[in-house]
Each structure stands twice: as structure tokens, then as C-alpha cells.
């Protein structure tokens, strides 16, 4: 399903990594791999638990989880990843 949506030009949003609830953290890199391998890595959007002040949100996504994303997706794809609010 993700590959077909990416091929149609859709952005693919994945929301799940969370320091409070780790049940989905291990699955996210592998879920991202199929659309990335199909050439849709530029359309991946990641979300994290940012709804409470106690949760680290994007910091958790881009620091401790980043090595997993790099291992599965490669450093080339993840090199430019940063929060949308940090983009110029």
C-alpha cells in the first residue's frame, strides 16, 4: 500500500516513535524501507510523541532512533532529516 501511494505522488506519514510507548519503535525503520527502496524516500514524513511537555518528541526521533533509521535506510537518505520547524 505504501509503495502504491508513493508512486501516486502522496507523502507518506508515519507516526509512532515515542519514548513513553515503545511498542512501535522497532517497526518504523522497516516500514519506511519499502517506500524508500521504491524511490519514495523524499516523501517520508515522520512524527513522534510531542503532545506533552514530558515527551521528547523530535529529539527522541532524531537522536536515539536515528542510528536505526540509518542502518535500515542508509545515511544518504537520512542525512538531511531535521524537524520541519528547523528548515529554512
PDB file of C-alpha atoms in Angstrom:
ATOM      1  CA  UNK A   1       0.000   0.000   0.000  1.00  0.00           C
ATOM      2  CA  UNK A   2       2.801   2.457   0.873  1.00  0.00           C
ATOM      3  CA  UNK A   3       4.591   1.827  -2.390  1.00  0.00           C
ATOM      4  CA  UNK A   4       1.452   2.457  -4.431  1.00  0.00           C
ATOM      5  CA  UNK A   5       0.654   5.653  -2.521  1.00  0.00           C
ATOM      6  CA  UNK A   6       4.223   6.897  -3.008  1.00  0.00           C
ATOM      7  CA  UNK A   7       4.091   6.051  -6.709  1.00  0.00           C
ATOM      8  CA  UNK A   8       0.927   8.134  -6.962  1.00  0.00           C
ATOM      9  CA  UNK A   9       2.858  11.098  -5.530  1.00  0.00           C
ATOM     10  CA  UNK A  10       1.485  11.020  -1.994  1.00  0.00           C
ATOM     11  CA  UNK A  11       3.570  11.960   1.011  1.00  0.00           C
ATOM     12  CA  UNK A  12       3.725   9.055   3.445  1.00  0.00           C
ATOM     13  CA  UNK A  13       3.279   9.934   7.109  1.00  0.00           C
ATOM     14  CA  UNK A  14       4.461   7.528   9.807  1.00  0.00           C
ATOM     15  CA  UNK A  15       3.633   8.430  13.391  1.00  0.00           C
ATOM     16  CA  UNK A  16       4.652   6.172  16.205  1.00  0.00           C
ATOM     17  CA  UNK A  17       8.089   6.549  17.763  1.00  0.00           C
ATOM     18  CA  UNK A  18       7.655   7.512  21.385  1.00  0.00           C
ATOM     19  CA  UNK A  19       9.801   7.349  24.474  1.00  0.00           C
ATOM     20  CA  UNK A  20       6.649   6.752  26.529  1.00  0.00           C
ATOM     21  CA  UNK A  21       5.297   3.916  24.395  1.00  0.00           C
ATOM     22  CA  UNK A  22       7.971   1.906  22.601  1.00  0.00           C
ATOM     23  CA  UNK A  23       5.728  -0.734  21.051  1.00  0.00           C
ATOM     24  CA  UNK A  24       6.048   0.640  17.526  1.00  0.00           C
ATOM     25  CA  UNK A  25       9.616   1.999  17.597  1.00  0.00           C
ATOM     26  CA  UNK A  26      11.217  -1.211  16.334  1.00  0.00           C
ATOM     27  CA  UNK A  27       8.816  -1.446  13.365  1.00  0.00           C
ATOM     28  CA  UNK A  28       9.146   2.068  11.964  1.00  0.00           C
ATOM     29  CA  UNK A  29      12.534   1.700  10.192  1.00  0.00           C
ATOM     30  CA  UNK A  30      11.373  -1.442   8.399  1.00  0.00           C
ATOM     31  CA  UNK A  31       8.061   0.190   7.437  1.00  0.00           C
ATOM     32  CA  UNK A  32       9.996   3.078   5.908  1.00  0.00           C
ATOM     33  CA  UNK A  33      12.271   0.739   3.951  1.00  0.00           C
ATOM     34  CA  UNK A  34       9.710  -0.451   1.387  1.00  0.00           C
ATOM     35  CA  UNK A  35       8.689   3.003   0.104  1.00  0.00           C
ATOM     36  CA  UNK A  36      12.295   4.243   0.336  1.00  0.00           C
ATOM     37  CA  UNK A  37      13.559   1.276  -1.675  1.00  0.00           C
ATOM     38  CA  UNK A  38      10.871   2.007  -4.271  1.00  0.00           C
ATOM     39  CA  UNK A  39      12.280   5.525  -4.696  1.00  0.00           C
ATOM     40  CA  UNK A  40       9.859   7.417  -2.479  1.00  0.00           C
ATOM     41  CA  UNK A  41      12.235   8.317   0.350  1.00  0.00           C
ATOM     42  CA  UNK A  42      11.807  12.003  -0.419  1.00  0.00           C
ATOM     43  CA  UNK A  43       8.128  11.722   0.531  1.00  0.00           C
ATOM     44  CA  UNK A  44       8.537  10.198   4.001  1.00  0.00           C
ATOM     45  CA  UNK A  45       7.151  12.209   6.907  1.00  0.00           C
ATOM     46  CA  UNK A  46       7.881  11.121  10.473  1.00  0.00           C
ATOM     47  CA  UNK A  47       6.003  12.003  13.621  1.00  0.00           C
ATOM     48  CA  UNK A  48       6.772  11.428  17.273  1.00  0.00           C
ATOM     49  CA  UNK A  49       5.093  11.860  20.633  1.00  0.00           C
ATOM     50  CA  UNK A  50       5.014  15.628  21.031  1.00  0.00           C
ATOM     51  CA  UNK A  51       1.721  16.128  22.844  1.00  0.00           C
ATOM     52  CA  UNK A  52       3.012  16.540  26.393  1.00  0.00           C
ATOM     53  CA  UNK A  53       5.845  18.552  27.859  1.00  0.00           C
ATOM     54  CA  UNK A  54       7.361  15.384  29.365  1.00  0.00           C
ATOM     55  CA  UNK A  55       7.853  13.744  25.982  1.00  0.00           C
ATOM     56  CA  UNK A  56      10.995  14.487  23.989  1.00  0.00           C
ATOM     57  CA  UNK A  57       9.243  14.438  20.616  1.00  0.00           C
ATOM     58  CA  UNK A  58      11.566  15.129  17.711  1.00  0.00           C
ATOM     59  CA  UNK A  59      14.640  14.994  19.908  1.00  0.00           C
ATOM     60  CA  UNK A  60      13.888  11.320  20.628  1.00  0.00           C
ATOM     61  CA  UNK A  61      13.166  10.638  16.969  1.00  0.00           C
ATOM     62  CA  UNK A  62      16.340  12.222  15.649  1.00  0.00           C
ATOM     63  CA  UNK A  63      18.841  11.235  18.338  1.00  0.00           C
ATOM     64  CA  UNK A  64      18.460   7.735  19.844  1.00  0.00           C
ATOM     65  CA  UNK A  65      16.376   6.340  16.967  1.00  0.00           C
ATOM     66  CA  UNK A  66      18.398   7.860  14.136  1.00  0.00           C
ATOM     67  CA  UNK A  67      21.069   5.094  14.112  1.00  0.00           C
ATOM     68  CA  UNK A  68      18.303   2.535  13.462  1.00  0.00           C
ATOM     69  CA  UNK A  69      16.942   4.606  10.590  1.00  0.00           C
ATOM     70  CA  UNK A  70      20.439   4.981   9.139  1.00  0.00           C
ATOM     71  CA  UNK A  71      21.115   1.244   9.422  1.00  0.00           C
ATOM     72  CA  UNK A  72      17.943   0.339   7.527  1.00  0.00           C
ATOM     73  CA  UNK A  73      17.628   3.267   5.115  1.00  0.00           C
ATOM     74  CA  UNK A  74      21.232   4.391   4.722  1.00  0.00           C
ATOM     75  CA  UNK A  75      22.947   7.616   5.675  1.00  0.00           C
ATOM     76  CA  UNK A  76      22.341   9.187   2.266  1.00  0.00           C
ATOM     77  CA  UNK A  77      18.571   9.254   2.792  1.00  0.00           C
ATOM     78  CA  UNK A  78      18.660  10.291   6.461  1.00  0.00           C
ATOM     79  CA  UNK A  79      21.408  12.911   6.155  1.00  0.00           C
ATOM     80  CA  UNK A  80      19.050  15.863   5.736  1.00  0.00           C
ATOM     81  CA  UNK A  81      16.442  14.783   8.244  1.00  0.00           C
ATOM     82  CA  UNK A  82      15.562  17.518  10.672  1.00  0.00           C
ATOM     83  CA  UNK A  83      12.368  18.851  12.227  1.00  0.00           C
ATOM     84  CA  UNK A  84      10.170  20.833   9.842  1.00  0.00           C
ATOM     85  CA  UNK A  85      10.386  23.855  12.151  1.00  0.00           C
ATOM     86  CA  UNK A  86      14.199  23.830  11.788  1.00  0.00           C
ATOM     87  CA  UNK A  87      14.166  24.064   7.987  1.00  0.00           C
ATOM     88  CA  UNK A  88      14.991  27.325   6.286  1.00  0.00           C
TER      89      UNK A  88
END
